[in-house]
mmCIF file of N, CA and C and ligand atoms in Angstrom:
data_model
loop_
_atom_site.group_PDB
_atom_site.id
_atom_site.type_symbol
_atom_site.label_atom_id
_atom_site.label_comp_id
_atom_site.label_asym_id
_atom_site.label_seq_id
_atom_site.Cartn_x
_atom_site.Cartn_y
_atom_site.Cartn_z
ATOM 1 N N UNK A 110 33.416 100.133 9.892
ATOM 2 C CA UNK A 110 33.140 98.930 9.113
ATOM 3 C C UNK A 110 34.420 98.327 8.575
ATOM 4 N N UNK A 111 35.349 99.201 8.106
ATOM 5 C CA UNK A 111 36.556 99.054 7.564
ATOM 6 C C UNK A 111 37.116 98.473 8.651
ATOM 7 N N UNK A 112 37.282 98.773 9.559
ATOM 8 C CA UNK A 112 38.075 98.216 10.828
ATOM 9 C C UNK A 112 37.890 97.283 11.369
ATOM 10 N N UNK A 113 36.578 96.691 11.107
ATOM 11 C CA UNK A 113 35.513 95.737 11.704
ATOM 12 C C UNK A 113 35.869 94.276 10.918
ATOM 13 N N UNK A 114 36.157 94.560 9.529
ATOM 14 C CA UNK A 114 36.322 93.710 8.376
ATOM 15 C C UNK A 114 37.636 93.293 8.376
ATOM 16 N N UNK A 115 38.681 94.698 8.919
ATOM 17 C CA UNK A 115 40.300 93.860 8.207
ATOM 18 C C UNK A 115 40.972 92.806 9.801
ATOM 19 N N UNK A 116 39.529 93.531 10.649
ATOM 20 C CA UNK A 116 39.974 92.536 12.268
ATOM 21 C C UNK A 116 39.575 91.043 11.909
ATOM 22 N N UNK A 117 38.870 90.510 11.330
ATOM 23 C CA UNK A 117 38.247 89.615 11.094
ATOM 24 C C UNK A 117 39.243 89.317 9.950
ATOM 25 N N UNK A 118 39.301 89.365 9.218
ATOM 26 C CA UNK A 118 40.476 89.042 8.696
ATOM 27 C C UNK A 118 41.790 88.340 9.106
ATOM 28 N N UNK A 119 42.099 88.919 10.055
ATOM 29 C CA UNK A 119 43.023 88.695 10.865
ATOM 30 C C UNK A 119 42.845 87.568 11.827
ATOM 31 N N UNK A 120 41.660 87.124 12.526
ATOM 32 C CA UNK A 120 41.055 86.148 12.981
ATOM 33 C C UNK A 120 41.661 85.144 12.541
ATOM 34 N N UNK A 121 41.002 85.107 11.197
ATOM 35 C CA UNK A 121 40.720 84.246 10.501
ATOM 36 C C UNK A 121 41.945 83.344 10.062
ATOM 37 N N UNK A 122 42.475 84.588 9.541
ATOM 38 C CA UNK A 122 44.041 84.014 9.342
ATOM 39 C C UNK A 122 44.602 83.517 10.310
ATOM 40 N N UNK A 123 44.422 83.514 11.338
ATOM 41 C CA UNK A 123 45.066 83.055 12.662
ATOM 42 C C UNK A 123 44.425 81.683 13.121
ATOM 43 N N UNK A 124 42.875 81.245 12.694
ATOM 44 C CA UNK A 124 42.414 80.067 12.854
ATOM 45 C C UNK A 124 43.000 79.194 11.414
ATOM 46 N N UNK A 125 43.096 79.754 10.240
ATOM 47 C CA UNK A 125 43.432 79.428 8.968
ATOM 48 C C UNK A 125 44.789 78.442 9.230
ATOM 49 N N UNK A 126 45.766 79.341 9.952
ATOM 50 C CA UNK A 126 46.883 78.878 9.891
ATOM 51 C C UNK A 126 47.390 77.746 10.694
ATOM 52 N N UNK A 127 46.770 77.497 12.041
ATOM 53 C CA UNK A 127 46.762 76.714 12.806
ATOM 54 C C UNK A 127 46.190 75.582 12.168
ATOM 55 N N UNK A 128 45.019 75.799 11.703
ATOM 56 C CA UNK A 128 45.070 74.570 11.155
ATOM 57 C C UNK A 128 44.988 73.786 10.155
ATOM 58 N N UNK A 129 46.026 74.768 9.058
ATOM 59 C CA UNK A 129 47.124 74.174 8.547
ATOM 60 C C UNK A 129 48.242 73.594 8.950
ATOM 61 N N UNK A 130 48.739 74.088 10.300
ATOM 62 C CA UNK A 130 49.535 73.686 10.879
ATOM 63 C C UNK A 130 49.314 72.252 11.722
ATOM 64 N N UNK A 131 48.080 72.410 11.820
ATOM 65 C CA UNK A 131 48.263 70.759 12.378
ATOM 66 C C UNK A 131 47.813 69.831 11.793
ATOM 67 N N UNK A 132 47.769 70.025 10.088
ATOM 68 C CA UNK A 132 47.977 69.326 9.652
ATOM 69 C C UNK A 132 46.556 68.982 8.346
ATOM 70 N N UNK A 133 45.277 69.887 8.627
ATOM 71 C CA UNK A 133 44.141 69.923 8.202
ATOM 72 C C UNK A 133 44.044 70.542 7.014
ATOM 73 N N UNK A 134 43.649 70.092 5.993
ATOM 74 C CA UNK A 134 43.290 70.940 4.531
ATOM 75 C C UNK A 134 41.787 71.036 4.368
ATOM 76 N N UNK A 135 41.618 72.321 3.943
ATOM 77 C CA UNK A 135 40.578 72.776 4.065
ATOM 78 C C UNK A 135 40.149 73.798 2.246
ATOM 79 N N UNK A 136 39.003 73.769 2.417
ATOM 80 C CA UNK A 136 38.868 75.554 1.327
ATOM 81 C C UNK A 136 38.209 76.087 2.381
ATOM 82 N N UNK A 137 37.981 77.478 1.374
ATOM 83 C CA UNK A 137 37.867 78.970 1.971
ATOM 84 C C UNK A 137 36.294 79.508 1.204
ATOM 85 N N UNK A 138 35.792 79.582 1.951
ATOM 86 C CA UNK A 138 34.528 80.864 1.341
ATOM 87 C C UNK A 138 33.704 80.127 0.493
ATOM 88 N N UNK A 139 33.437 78.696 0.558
ATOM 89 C CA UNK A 139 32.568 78.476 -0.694
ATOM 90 C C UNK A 139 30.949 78.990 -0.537
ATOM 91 N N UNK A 140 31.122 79.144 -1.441
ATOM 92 C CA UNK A 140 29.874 80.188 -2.022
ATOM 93 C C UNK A 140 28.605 79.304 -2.206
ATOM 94 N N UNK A 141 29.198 78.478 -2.205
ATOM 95 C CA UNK A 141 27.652 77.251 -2.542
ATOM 96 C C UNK A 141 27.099 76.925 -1.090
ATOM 97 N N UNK A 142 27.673 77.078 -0.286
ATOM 98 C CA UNK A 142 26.967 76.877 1.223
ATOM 99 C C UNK A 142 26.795 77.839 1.952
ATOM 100 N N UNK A 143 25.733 78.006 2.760
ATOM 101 C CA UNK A 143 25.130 79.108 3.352
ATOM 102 C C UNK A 143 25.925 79.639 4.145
ATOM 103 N N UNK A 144 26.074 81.134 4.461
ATOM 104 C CA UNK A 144 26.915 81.942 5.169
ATOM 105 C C UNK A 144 27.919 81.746 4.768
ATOM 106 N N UNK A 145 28.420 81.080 3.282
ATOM 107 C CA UNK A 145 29.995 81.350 3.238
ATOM 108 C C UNK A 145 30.771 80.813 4.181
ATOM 109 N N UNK A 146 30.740 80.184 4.585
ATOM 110 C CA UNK A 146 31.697 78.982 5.739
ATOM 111 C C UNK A 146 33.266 79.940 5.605
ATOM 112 N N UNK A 147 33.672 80.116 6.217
ATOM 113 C CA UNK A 147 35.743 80.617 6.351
ATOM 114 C C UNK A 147 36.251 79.364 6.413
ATOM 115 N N UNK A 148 36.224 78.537 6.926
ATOM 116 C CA UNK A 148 36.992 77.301 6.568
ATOM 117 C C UNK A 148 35.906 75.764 6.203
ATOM 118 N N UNK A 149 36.328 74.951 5.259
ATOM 119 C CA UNK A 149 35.391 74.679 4.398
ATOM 120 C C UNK A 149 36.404 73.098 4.655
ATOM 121 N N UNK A 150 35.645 71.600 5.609
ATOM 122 C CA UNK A 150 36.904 70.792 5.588
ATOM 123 C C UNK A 150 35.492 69.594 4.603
ATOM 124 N N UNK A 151 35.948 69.434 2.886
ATOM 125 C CA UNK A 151 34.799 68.653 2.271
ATOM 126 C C UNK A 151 35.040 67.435 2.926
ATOM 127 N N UNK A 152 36.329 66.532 3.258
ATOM 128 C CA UNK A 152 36.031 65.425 3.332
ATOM 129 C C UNK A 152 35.304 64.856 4.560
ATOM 130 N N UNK A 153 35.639 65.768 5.381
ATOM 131 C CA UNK A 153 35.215 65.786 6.924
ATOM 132 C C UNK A 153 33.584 66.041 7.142
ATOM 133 N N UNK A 154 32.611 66.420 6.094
ATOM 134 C CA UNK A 154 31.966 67.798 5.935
ATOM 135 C C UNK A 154 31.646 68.177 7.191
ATOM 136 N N UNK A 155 32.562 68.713 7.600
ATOM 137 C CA UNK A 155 32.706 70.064 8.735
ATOM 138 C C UNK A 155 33.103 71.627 7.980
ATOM 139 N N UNK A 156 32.607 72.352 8.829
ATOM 140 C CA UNK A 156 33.120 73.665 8.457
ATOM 141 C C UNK A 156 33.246 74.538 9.980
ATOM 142 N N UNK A 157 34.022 75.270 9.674
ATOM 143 C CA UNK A 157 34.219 76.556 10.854
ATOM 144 C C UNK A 157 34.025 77.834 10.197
ATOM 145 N N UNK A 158 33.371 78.783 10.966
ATOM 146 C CA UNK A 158 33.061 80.300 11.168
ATOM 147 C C UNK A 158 33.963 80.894 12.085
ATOM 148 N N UNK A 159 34.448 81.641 11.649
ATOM 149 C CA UNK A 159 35.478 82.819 12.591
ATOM 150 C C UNK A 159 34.406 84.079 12.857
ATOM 151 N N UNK A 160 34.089 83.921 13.943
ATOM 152 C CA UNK A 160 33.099 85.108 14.145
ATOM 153 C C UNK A 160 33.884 86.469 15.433
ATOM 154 N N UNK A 161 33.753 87.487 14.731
ATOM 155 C CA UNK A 161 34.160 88.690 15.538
ATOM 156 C C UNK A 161 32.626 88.774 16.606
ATOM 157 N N UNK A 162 33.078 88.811 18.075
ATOM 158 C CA UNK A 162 32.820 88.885 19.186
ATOM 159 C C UNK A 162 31.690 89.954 19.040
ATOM 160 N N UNK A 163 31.534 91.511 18.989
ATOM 161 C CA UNK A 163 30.854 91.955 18.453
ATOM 162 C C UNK A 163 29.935 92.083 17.424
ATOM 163 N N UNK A 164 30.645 91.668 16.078
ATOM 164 C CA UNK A 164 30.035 91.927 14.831
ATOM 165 C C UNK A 164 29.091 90.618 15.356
ATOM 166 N N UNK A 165 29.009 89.422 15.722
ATOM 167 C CA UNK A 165 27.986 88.882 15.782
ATOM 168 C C UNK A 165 27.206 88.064 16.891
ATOM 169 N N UNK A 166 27.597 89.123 18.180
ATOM 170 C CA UNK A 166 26.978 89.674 19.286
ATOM 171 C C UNK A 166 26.942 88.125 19.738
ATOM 172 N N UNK A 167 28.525 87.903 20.099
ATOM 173 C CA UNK A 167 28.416 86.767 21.164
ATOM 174 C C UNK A 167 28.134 86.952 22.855
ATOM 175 N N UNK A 168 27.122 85.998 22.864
ATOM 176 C CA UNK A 168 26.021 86.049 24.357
ATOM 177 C C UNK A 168 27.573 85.840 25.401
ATOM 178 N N UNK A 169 27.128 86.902 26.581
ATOM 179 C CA UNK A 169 28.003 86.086 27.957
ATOM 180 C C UNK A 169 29.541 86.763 27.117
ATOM 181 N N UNK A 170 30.056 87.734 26.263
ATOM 182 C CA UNK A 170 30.930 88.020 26.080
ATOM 183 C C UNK A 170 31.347 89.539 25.921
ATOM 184 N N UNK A 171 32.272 90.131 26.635
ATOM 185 C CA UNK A 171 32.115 91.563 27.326
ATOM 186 C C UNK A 171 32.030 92.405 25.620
ATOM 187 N N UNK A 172 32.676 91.484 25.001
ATOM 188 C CA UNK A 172 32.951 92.428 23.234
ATOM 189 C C UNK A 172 32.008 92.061 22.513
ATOM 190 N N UNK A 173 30.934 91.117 23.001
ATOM 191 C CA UNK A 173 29.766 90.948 22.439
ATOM 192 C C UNK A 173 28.675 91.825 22.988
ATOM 193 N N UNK A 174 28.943 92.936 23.695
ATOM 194 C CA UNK A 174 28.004 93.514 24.566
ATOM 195 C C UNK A 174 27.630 94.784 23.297
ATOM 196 N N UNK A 175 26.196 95.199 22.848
ATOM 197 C CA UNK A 175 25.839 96.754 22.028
ATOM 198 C C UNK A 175 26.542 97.582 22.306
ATOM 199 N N UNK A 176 27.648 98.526 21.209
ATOM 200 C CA UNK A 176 27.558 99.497 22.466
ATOM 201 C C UNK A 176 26.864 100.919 22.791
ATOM 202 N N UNK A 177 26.566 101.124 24.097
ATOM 203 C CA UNK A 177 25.389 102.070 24.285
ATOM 204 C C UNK A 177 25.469 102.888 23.505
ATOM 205 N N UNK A 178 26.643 103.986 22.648
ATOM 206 C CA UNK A 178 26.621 104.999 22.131
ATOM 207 C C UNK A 178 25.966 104.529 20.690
ATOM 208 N N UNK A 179 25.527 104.899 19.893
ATOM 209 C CA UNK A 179 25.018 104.783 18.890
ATOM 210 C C UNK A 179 24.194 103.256 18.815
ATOM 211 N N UNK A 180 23.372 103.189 19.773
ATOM 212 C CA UNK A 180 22.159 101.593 19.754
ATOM 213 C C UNK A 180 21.941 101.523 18.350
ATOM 214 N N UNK A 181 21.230 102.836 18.025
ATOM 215 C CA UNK A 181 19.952 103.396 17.133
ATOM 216 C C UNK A 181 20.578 102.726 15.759
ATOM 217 N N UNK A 182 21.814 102.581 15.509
ATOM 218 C CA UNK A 182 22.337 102.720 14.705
ATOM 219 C C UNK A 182 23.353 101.282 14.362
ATOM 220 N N UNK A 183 23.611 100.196 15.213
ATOM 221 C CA UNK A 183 24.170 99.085 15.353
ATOM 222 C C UNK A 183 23.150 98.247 15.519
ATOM 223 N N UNK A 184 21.984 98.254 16.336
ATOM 224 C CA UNK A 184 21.465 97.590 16.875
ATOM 225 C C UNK A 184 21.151 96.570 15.816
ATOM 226 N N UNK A 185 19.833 97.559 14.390
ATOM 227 C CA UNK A 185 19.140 96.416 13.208
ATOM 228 C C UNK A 185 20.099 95.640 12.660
ATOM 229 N N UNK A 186 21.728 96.240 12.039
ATOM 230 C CA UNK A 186 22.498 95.672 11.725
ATOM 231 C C UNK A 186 23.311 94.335 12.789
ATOM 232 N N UNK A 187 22.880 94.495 13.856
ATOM 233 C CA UNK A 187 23.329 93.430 14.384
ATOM 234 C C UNK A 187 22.199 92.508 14.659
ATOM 235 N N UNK A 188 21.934 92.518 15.329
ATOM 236 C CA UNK A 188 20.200 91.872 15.215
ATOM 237 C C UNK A 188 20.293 91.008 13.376
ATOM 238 N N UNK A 189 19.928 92.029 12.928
ATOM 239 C CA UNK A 189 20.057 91.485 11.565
ATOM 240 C C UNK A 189 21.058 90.098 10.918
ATOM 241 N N UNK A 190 22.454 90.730 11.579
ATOM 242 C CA UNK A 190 23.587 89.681 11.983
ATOM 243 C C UNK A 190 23.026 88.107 12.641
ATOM 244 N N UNK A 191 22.875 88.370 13.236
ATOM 245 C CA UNK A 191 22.653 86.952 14.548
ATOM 246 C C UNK A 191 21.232 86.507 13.626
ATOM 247 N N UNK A 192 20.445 87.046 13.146
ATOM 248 C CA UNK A 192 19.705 86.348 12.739
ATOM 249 C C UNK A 192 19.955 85.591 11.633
ATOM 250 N N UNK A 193 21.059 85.856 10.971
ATOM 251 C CA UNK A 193 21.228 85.462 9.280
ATOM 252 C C UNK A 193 22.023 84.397 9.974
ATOM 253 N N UNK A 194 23.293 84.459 10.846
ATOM 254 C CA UNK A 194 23.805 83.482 11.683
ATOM 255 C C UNK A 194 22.557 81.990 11.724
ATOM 256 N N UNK A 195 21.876 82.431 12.585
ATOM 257 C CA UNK A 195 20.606 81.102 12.932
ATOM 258 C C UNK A 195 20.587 80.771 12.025
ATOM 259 N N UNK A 196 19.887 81.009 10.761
ATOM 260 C CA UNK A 196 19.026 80.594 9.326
ATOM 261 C C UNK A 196 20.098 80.014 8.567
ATOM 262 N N UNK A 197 21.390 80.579 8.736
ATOM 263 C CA UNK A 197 22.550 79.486 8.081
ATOM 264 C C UNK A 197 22.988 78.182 8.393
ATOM 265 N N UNK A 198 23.023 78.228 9.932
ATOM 266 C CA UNK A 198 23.448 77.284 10.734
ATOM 267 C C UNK A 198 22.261 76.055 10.662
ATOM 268 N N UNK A 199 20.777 76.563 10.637
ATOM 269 C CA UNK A 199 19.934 75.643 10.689
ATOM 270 C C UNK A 199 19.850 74.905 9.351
ATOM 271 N N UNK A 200 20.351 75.873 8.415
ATOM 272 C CA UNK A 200 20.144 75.297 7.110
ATOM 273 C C UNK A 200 21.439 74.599 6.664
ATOM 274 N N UNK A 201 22.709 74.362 7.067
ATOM 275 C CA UNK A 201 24.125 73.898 7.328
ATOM 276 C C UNK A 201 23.413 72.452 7.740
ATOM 277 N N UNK A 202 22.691 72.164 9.156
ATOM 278 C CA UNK A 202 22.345 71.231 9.480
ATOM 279 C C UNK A 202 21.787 70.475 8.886
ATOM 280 N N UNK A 203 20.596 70.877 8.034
ATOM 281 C CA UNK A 203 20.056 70.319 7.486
ATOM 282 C C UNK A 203 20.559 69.096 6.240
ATOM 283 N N UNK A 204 21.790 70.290 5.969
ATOM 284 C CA UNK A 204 22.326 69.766 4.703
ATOM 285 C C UNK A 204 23.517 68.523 5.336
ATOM 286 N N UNK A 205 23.351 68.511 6.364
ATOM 287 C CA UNK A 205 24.608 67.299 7.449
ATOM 288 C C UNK A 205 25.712 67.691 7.091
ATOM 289 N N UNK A 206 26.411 69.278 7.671
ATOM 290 C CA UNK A 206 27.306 69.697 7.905
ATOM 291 C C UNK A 206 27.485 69.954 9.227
ATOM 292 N N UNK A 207 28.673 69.694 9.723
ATOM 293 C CA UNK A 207 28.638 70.230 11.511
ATOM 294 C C UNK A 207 28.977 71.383 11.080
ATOM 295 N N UNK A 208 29.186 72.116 12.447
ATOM 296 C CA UNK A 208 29.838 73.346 12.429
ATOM 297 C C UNK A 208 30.491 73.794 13.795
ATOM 298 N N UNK A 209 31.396 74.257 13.572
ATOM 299 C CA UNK A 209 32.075 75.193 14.797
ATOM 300 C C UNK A 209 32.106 76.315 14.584
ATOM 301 N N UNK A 210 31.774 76.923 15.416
ATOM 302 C CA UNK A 210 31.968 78.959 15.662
ATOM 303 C C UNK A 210 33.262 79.046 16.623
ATOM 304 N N UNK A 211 34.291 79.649 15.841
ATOM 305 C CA UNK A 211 35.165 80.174 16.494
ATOM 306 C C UNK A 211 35.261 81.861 16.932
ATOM 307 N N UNK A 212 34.698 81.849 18.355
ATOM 308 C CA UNK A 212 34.796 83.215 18.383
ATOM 309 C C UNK A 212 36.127 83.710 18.760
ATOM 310 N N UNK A 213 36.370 85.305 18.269
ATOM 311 C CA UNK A 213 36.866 86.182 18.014
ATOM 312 C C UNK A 213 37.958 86.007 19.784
ATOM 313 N N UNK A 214 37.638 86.209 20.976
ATOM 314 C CA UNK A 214 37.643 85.908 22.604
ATOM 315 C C UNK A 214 38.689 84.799 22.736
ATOM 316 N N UNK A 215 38.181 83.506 21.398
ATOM 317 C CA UNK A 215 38.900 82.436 22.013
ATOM 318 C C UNK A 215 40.376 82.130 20.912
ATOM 319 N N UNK A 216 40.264 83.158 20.446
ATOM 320 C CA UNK A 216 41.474 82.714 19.230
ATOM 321 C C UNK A 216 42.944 83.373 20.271
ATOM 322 N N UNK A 217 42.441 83.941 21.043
ATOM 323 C CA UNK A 217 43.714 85.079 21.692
ATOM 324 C C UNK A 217 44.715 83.476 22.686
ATOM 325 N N UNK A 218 44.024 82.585 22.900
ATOM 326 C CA UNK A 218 44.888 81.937 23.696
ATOM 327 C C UNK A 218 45.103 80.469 22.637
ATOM 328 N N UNK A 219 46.696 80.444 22.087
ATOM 329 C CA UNK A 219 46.928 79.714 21.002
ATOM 330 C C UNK A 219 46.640 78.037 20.959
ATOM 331 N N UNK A 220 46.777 78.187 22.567
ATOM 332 C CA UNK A 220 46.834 76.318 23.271
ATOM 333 C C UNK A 220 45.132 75.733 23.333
ATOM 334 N N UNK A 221 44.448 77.077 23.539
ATOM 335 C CA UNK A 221 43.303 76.533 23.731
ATOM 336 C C UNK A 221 42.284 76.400 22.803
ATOM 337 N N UNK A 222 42.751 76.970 21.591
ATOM 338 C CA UNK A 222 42.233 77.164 20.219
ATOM 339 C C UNK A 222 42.653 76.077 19.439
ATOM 340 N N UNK A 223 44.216 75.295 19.646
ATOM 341 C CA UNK A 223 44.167 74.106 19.087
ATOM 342 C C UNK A 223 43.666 73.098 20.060
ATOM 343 N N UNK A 224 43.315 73.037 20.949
ATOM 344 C CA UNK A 224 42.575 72.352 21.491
ATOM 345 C C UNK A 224 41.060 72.105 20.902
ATOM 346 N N UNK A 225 40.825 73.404 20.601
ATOM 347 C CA UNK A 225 39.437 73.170 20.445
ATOM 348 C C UNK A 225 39.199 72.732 18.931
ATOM 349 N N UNK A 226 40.087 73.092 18.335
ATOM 350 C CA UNK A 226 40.058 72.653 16.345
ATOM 351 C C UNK A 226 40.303 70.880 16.462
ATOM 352 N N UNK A 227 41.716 70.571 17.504
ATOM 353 C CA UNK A 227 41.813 69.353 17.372
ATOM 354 C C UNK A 227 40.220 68.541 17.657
ATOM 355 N N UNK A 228 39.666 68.699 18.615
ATOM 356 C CA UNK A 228 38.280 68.258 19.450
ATOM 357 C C UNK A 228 37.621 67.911 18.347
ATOM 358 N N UNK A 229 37.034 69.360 17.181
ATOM 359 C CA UNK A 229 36.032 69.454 16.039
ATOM 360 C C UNK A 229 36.612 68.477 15.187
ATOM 361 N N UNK A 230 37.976 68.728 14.923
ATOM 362 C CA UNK A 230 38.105 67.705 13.520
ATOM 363 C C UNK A 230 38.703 66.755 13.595
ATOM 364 N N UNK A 231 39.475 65.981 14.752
ATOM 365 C CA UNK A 231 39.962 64.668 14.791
ATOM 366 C C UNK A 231 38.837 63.904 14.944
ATOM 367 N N UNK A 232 38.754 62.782 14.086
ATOM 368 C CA UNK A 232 37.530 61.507 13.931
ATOM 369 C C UNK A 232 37.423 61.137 15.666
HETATM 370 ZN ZN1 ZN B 1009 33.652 86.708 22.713
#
């Protein structure tokens, strides 16, 4: 869990910084919107999620795959995961916030990650 948490961390900081770097101000973690958003852009109202590949069992992705050894034991907690995911996101919408999920897979290639931040948040 410990390991699971300070990777994500690290993510994060790595989507955080980029885009600061190109130029985007943002907050962090507000608490008043569902799932805690990681990057929080009010004027834009956009937000981004840094999601670890596993921890929240991205489809079609080899680190999003259970893994077989201990199902019994990951499975409710993930399951559990992806579902709280949906119920945020639907309720994000509601409130006319976009959103982007940055998974965990796509932060590793730097060109294609500002590609994809520029896409979400340039008007
Ligand atoms: Zn992935």
């Amino acid at each position: 869990m410990r390991r699971i948490r300070s990777a994500n961390t690290k993510l994060e900081m790595a989507v955080r910084s980029l885009a600061h770097r190109l130029g985007f101000r943002f907050r962090l973690h507000r608490r008043d919107l569902p799932g805690r958003p990681d990057l929080v852009f009010p004027s834009k109202r956009k937000i981004i999620f840094v999601h670890g590949c596993f921890w929240h069992q991205h489809r079609g992705c080899i680190d999003g795959r259970t893994q077989k050894s201990n199902t019994r034991y990951w499975f409710p907690k993930l399951s559990n995961n992806k579902k709280r995911d949906k119920r945020n996101s639907a309720q994000l919408n509601r409130l006319g916030w976009k959103r982007l999920v940055v998974w965990e897979c796509q932060t590793e290639d730097g060109k294609k990650l500002e590609q994809q931040l520029r896409a979400f948040l340039e008007p």
